[in-house]
Amino acid sequence: LTPHEAKTLVTRMGKGSKIILIGDLAQIDNPYVDAHTNGLVFTRNRLQGQPFMAHVNLFKGERSEMAEVAANLM
């Protein structure tokens, strides 16, 4: 997700809307963004502190053992 794509999603929300952006900063397939410049980080940094915004970092993987090993090794 690029910052432009994130902005496109968030700026089209209407009253009563909710949006949840989920992603793994270690799994980025776009060569033009990285763990510091992607749309998730962009959105968090720009909207942090707003009363309608929150973010949660999850540190423990909730994947199968095989998926966790593959994510760490590949």
Coordinates of N, CA and C in Angstrom, one line a residue:
L1 N 0.9 -1.2 0.0 CA 0.0 0.0 0.0 C 0.9 1.2 0.0
T2 N 0.7 2.1 -1.0 CA 1.5 3.3 -1.1 C 0.8 4.4 -0.2
P3 N 1.5 5.5 0.1 CA 0.9 6.6 0.8 C -0.3 7.1 0.0
H4 N -0.1 7.2 -1.3 CA -1.2 7.7 -2.2 C -2.4 6.8 -2.1
E5 N -2.2 5.5 -2.2 CA -3.4 4.6 -2.1 C -4.0 4.7 -0.7
A6 N -3.3 4.8 0.4 CA -3.8 5.0 1.7 C -4.6 6.3 1.8
K7 N -4.1 7.3 1.2 CA -4.8 8.6 1.2 C -6.1 8.5 0.5
T8 N -6.1 7.8 -0.7 CA -7.3 7.6 -1.5 C -8.4 6.9 -0.7
L9 N -8.0 5.9 0.1 CA -9.0 5.1 0.9 C -9.5 6.0 2.0
V10 N -8.7 6.6 2.8 CA -9.1 7.3 4.0 C -9.9 8.6 3.6
T11 N -9.6 9.3 2.5 CA -10.2 10.5 2.2 C -11.6 10.3 1.6
R12 N -12.0 9.1 1.4 CA -13.3 8.8 0.8 C -14.3 8.2 1.8
M13 N -13.9 8.3 3.1 CA -14.8 7.8 4.1 C -15.9 8.8 4.4
G14 N -17.1 8.3 4.7 CA -18.2 9.2 5.0 C -18.5 9.1 6.5
K15 N -19.4 9.9 7.0 CA -19.8 9.9 8.4 C -20.3 8.5 8.8
G16 N -19.8 8.1 9.9 CA -20.2 6.8 10.4 C -19.4 5.6 9.8
S17 N -18.5 5.9 9.0 CA -17.6 4.9 8.4 C -16.5 4.5 9.3
K18 N -16.1 3.2 9.1 CA -14.9 2.7 9.9 C -14.0 2.1 8.8
I19 N -12.7 2.2 9.1 CA -11.7 1.6 8.2 C -10.7 0.9 9.1
I20 N -10.3 -0.2 8.7 CA -9.2 -0.9 9.4 C -8.1 -1.3 8.4
L21 N -6.9 -0.8 8.6 CA -5.8 -1.1 7.7 C -4.9 -2.0 8.4
I22 N -4.7 -3.2 7.8 CA -3.9 -4.2 8.4 C -2.7 -4.6 7.5
G23 N -1.6 -4.8 8.1 CA -0.4 -5.2 7.2 C 0.8 -5.6 8.1
D24 N 1.7 -6.2 7.4 CA 2.9 -6.6 8.0 C 4.1 -5.8 7.4
L25 N 4.7 -5.0 8.1 CA 5.8 -4.2 7.6 C 7.0 -5.0 7.0
A26 N 7.1 -6.2 7.4 CA 8.1 -7.1 6.9 C 7.8 -7.7 5.6
Q27 N 6.5 -7.6 5.2 CA 6.1 -8.2 3.9 C 5.6 -7.1 2.9
I28 N 6.6 -6.5 2.3 CA 6.3 -5.4 1.3 C 6.7 -5.9 0.0
D29 N 5.8 -5.9 -1.0 CA 6.1 -6.4 -2.3 C 6.3 -5.2 -3.3
N30 N 6.1 -4.0 -2.9 CA 6.2 -2.9 -3.8 C 7.6 -2.3 -3.7
P31 N 8.3 -2.3 -4.8 CA 9.7 -1.8 -4.8 C 9.9 -0.3 -4.5
Y32 N 8.8 0.4 -4.5 CA 8.8 1.9 -4.3 C 8.6 2.3 -2.9
V33 N 8.2 1.4 -2.0 CA 8.0 1.7 -0.6 C 8.8 0.7 0.3
D34 N 9.0 1.1 1.5 CA 9.7 0.1 2.4 C 8.9 0.2 3.8
A35 N 9.6 -0.4 4.8 CA 8.9 -0.4 6.1 C 8.8 1.0 6.8
H36 N 9.4 2.0 6.2 CA 9.3 3.3 6.8 C 8.5 4.3 5.9
T37 N 8.2 3.9 4.6 CA 7.6 4.8 3.7 C 6.3 4.3 3.1
N38 N 5.8 3.2 3.6 CA 4.5 2.6 3.1 C 3.3 3.3 3.6
G39 N 2.2 3.0 3.0 CA 0.9 3.6 3.3 C 0.4 3.4 4.8
L40 N 0.7 2.3 5.4 CA 0.3 2.1 6.8 C 1.1 3.0 7.7
V41 N 2.4 3.1 7.5 CA 3.2 4.0 8.3 C 2.8 5.5 8.1
F42 N 2.6 5.8 6.8 CA 2.2 7.2 6.4 C 0.9 7.6 7.1
T43 N -0.1 6.7 7.0 CA -1.4 7.0 7.7 C -1.3 7.1 9.2
R44 N -0.6 6.2 9.8 CA -0.4 6.3 11.3 C 0.3 7.6 11.6
N45 N 1.4 7.9 10.9 CA 2.1 9.2 11.3 C 1.3 10.4 11.1
R46 N 0.5 10.5 10.0 CA -0.3 11.7 9.7 C -1.5 11.8 10.6
L47 N -2.1 10.7 11.0 CA -3.3 10.8 11.7 C -3.2 10.6 13.2
Q48 N -1.9 10.2 13.7 CA -1.7 10.0 15.1 C -2.1 11.2 15.9
G49 N -2.8 10.9 17.0 CA -3.2 12.0 17.9 C -4.6 12.5 17.6
Q50 N -5.2 12.1 16.5 CA -6.6 12.5 16.2 C -7.5 11.7 17.1
P51 N -8.6 12.2 17.5 CA -9.5 11.5 18.4 C -10.2 10.3 17.8
F52 N -10.2 10.2 16.5 CA -10.9 9.1 15.8 C -9.9 8.0 15.4
M53 N -8.7 8.1 15.7 CA -7.6 7.2 15.1 C -6.9 6.5 16.3
A54 N -6.6 5.2 16.0 CA -5.8 4.4 17.0 C -5.0 3.4 16.1
H55 N -3.9 3.0 16.7 CA -3.2 1.9 16.0 C -2.6 0.9 17.1
V56 N -2.5 -0.3 16.7 CA -2.0 -1.3 17.6 C -0.9 -2.1 16.8
N57 N 0.3 -2.3 17.5 CA 1.3 -3.1 17.0 C 1.2 -4.5 17.6
L58 N 1.2 -5.5 16.8 CA 1.2 -6.8 17.3 C 2.6 -7.4 17.1
F59 N 3.1 -8.0 18.1 CA 4.5 -8.5 18.0 C 4.6 -10.0 17.9
K60 N 3.5 -10.7 18.4 CA 3.5 -12.2 18.4 C 2.7 -12.6 17.1
G61 N 3.3 -13.4 16.3 CA 2.6 -14.0 15.2 C 1.5 -14.9 15.5
E62 N 0.4 -14.9 14.8 CA -0.7 -15.8 15.0 C -0.9 -16.6 13.8
R63 N 0.2 -17.2 13.3 CA 0.2 -18.0 12.1 C 0.5 -19.4 12.5
S64 N 0.4 -20.3 11.5 CA 0.8 -21.7 11.8 C 2.3 -21.7 11.9
E65 N 2.9 -22.7 12.5 CA 4.3 -22.8 12.7 C 5.0 -22.7 11.4
M66 N 4.5 -23.4 10.4 CA 5.2 -23.5 9.1 C 5.2 -22.1 8.4
A67 N 4.0 -21.4 8.5 CA 4.0 -20.0 8.0 C 4.9 -19.1 8.7
E68 N 5.0 -19.2 10.0 CA 5.9 -18.3 10.8 C 7.4 -18.6 10.4
V69 N 7.7 -19.8 10.3 CA 9.1 -20.2 9.9 C 9.4 -19.6 8.5
A70 N 8.5 -19.8 7.6 CA 8.7 -19.4 6.2 C 8.8 -17.8 6.1
A71 N 8.0 -17.1 6.9 CA 8.0 -15.7 6.9 C 9.4 -15.2 7.5
N72 N 9.9 -15.9 8.4 CA 11.2 -15.5 9.0 C 12.4 -15.8 8.1
L73 N 12.3 -16.9 7.4 CA 13.4 -17.3 6.6 C 13.4 -16.8 5.1
M74 N 12.3 -16.4 4.6 CA 12.2 -16.1 3.2 C 12.2 -14.6 3.0

